[in-house]
Coordinates of C-alpha atoms in Angstrom, one line a residue:
M860 CA 0.1 0.0 0.0
P861 CA 1.5 3.3 -0.9
R862 CA 2.3 6.0 1.6
T863 CA 0.6 9.3 1.3
H864 CA 1.9 12.4 2.9
H865 CA -0.7 14.4 4.6
R866 CA 0.1 18.1 4.6
K867 CA -1.9 20.7 6.3
Q868 CA -3.3 22.8 3.6
E869 CA -2.7 26.6 4.3
T870 CA -4.5 28.8 2.1
L871 CA -5.3 32.6 2.5
P872 CA -8.8 33.1 4.1
E873 CA -11.8 33.4 2.0
K874 CA -13.9 36.5 1.8
D875 CA -16.1 35.5 4.8
D876 CA -13.3 34.5 7.0
G877 CA -12.2 36.9 9.7
C878 CA -8.7 38.0 10.7
R879 CA -7.6 39.4 14.1
L880 CA -5.5 42.6 14.3
D881 CA -2.4 40.7 15.8
K882 CA -2.5 38.0 13.3
W883 CA -2.7 40.4 10.6
L884 CA 0.2 42.6 11.9
W885 CA 2.3 39.2 12.1
A886 CA 1.3 38.0 8.7
A887 CA 2.1 41.4 7.1
R888 CA 5.5 41.2 8.6
F889 CA 5.4 44.5 10.7
F890 CA 6.5 42.2 13.7
K891 CA 8.8 39.3 14.0
T892 CA 6.3 37.2 16.4
R893 CA 2.5 37.4 17.0
S894 CA 3.4 38.0 20.8
L895 CA 5.2 41.1 19.8
A896 CA 2.3 42.4 17.7
A897 CA 0.0 41.7 20.5
A898 CA 2.1 43.6 23.0
A899 CA 2.3 46.6 20.6
V900 CA -1.4 46.6 20.2
E901 CA -1.9 46.5 24.0
G902 CA 0.6 49.4 24.5
G903 CA -1.2 51.6 22.0
K904 CA 1.4 51.7 19.4
V905 CA -1.2 50.5 16.8
R906 CA -4.3 52.6 15.8
I907 CA -7.1 51.8 13.5
D908 CA -8.6 54.8 11.8
G909 CA -7.1 57.0 14.5
D910 CA -8.5 55.1 17.5
R911 CA -6.7 52.6 19.8
A912 CA -7.5 48.9 19.0
K913 CA -7.5 45.5 20.7
N914 CA -5.9 42.2 19.5
A915 CA -9.0 40.8 18.6
R916 CA -10.2 43.6 16.5
E917 CA -11.7 42.2 13.2
M918 CA -9.7 43.5 10.3
K919 CA -11.5 44.5 7.0
P920 CA -10.1 45.8 3.9
G921 CA -10.2 49.5 3.7
L922 CA -9.0 50.2 7.3
R923 CA -6.2 52.6 7.9
V924 CA -3.8 51.2 10.4
T925 CA -1.1 53.4 12.1
I926 CA 1.9 51.5 13.6
K927 CA 4.6 53.2 15.8
N928 CA 7.8 51.4 16.4
K929 CA 11.1 52.8 18.0
D930 CA 12.6 53.1 14.5
M931 CA 9.5 54.1 12.4
Q932 CA 6.0 55.4 12.2
I933 CA 3.9 54.0 9.3
E934 CA 0.4 54.4 8.2
V935 CA -1.0 51.7 5.6
E936 CA -4.3 50.9 4.1
V937 CA -5.5 47.2 4.5
L938 CA -5.9 45.7 0.8
A939 CA -6.2 42.1 1.8
L940 CA -6.5 39.7 4.9
S941 CA -4.3 36.7 5.9
N942 CA -3.9 34.6 9.1
V943 CA -0.8 33.0 7.6
R944 CA 2.8 34.4 7.5
R945 CA 4.4 34.2 4.1
G946 CA 7.3 35.6 2.2
A947 CA 8.0 39.4 2.2
P948 CA 6.8 39.9 -1.6
E949 CA 3.4 38.2 -0.7
A950 CA 3.1 40.1 2.7
A951 CA 3.5 43.3 0.8
L952 CA 0.3 42.5 -1.1
L953 CA -1.7 42.9 2.0
Y954 CA -1.2 46.5 2.6
R955 CA -0.4 49.8 0.7
E956 CA 1.5 52.6 2.7
T957 CA -0.1 56.1 2.4
D958 CA 1.7 58.8 0.3
E959 CA 1.6 61.1 3.5
S960 CA 3.4 58.3 5.4
Q961 CA 6.1 57.6 2.6
R962 CA 6.8 61.4 2.5
L963 CA 7.4 61.6 6.3
R964 CA 9.6 58.5 6.4
Q965 CA 11.6 60.0 3.5
Q966 CA 11.6 63.3 5.2
A967 CA 12.9 61.8 8.5
Q968 CA 15.7 59.8 6.5
E969 CA 16.9 62.9 4.8
T970 CA 17.1 64.9 7.9
G971 CA 18.4 62.2 10.1
A972 CA 15.7 62.7 12.5
D973 CA 15.5 59.0 13.3
Q974 CA 19.0 59.0 14.4
F975 CA 18.8 61.8 16.8
A976 CA 20.0 60.3 20.0
E977 CA 22.0 57.6 18.6
R978 CA 25.2 56.6 20.5
D979 CA 27.9 54.1 19.9
R980 CA 27.4 50.9 21.6
G981 CA 29.3 50.6 24.7
L982 CA 29.9 54.3 25.2
G983 CA 27.2 54.3 28.2
R984 CA 25.4 57.4 29.5
P985 CA 26.6 60.8 28.8
T986 CA 28.7 62.3 31.7
K987 CA 27.4 65.4 33.6
R988 CA 29.5 67.6 31.5
Q989 CA 28.3 66.1 28.2
M990 CA 24.8 66.4 29.3
R991 CA 25.2 70.0 30.1
D992 CA 26.7 70.5 26.5
I993 CA 23.7 68.5 25.1
Q994 CA 21.2 70.7 26.9
R995 CA 23.0 74.0 25.9
F996 CA 23.2 72.6 22.2
T997 CA 19.5 71.6 22.0
G998 CA 18.2 74.7 23.8
R999 CA 16.8 73.0 26.9
D1000 CA 18.6 74.8 29.8

């Protein structure tokens, strides 16, 4: 009797199927793990149409999702739903970044605003003297 291999068939959800916010963020590759996505939602780092959301929020195409990370802030429009994490090219089909978000990210990259307080690793905290110089330079006396 020949052996048959049974593999679990993973497919994208049908139009009727629902998709939780934390699963969608993970599937769209904004976060490495679903638990990191859930923690970001709980911490208020993810907003849907300007309002705070919960992990179990039902996602629908057309929603605007704003995601704040330590490195970036991005606003996207949901185009499709998925509960399955796939490769980056397929994940990019789940959303479209807004023009305003692209412009702001480009502007931050050009001005170096995203690297404002960056320090070389291992240097530790600034000394008292360095803090006074920083405060004087930034105008926060």
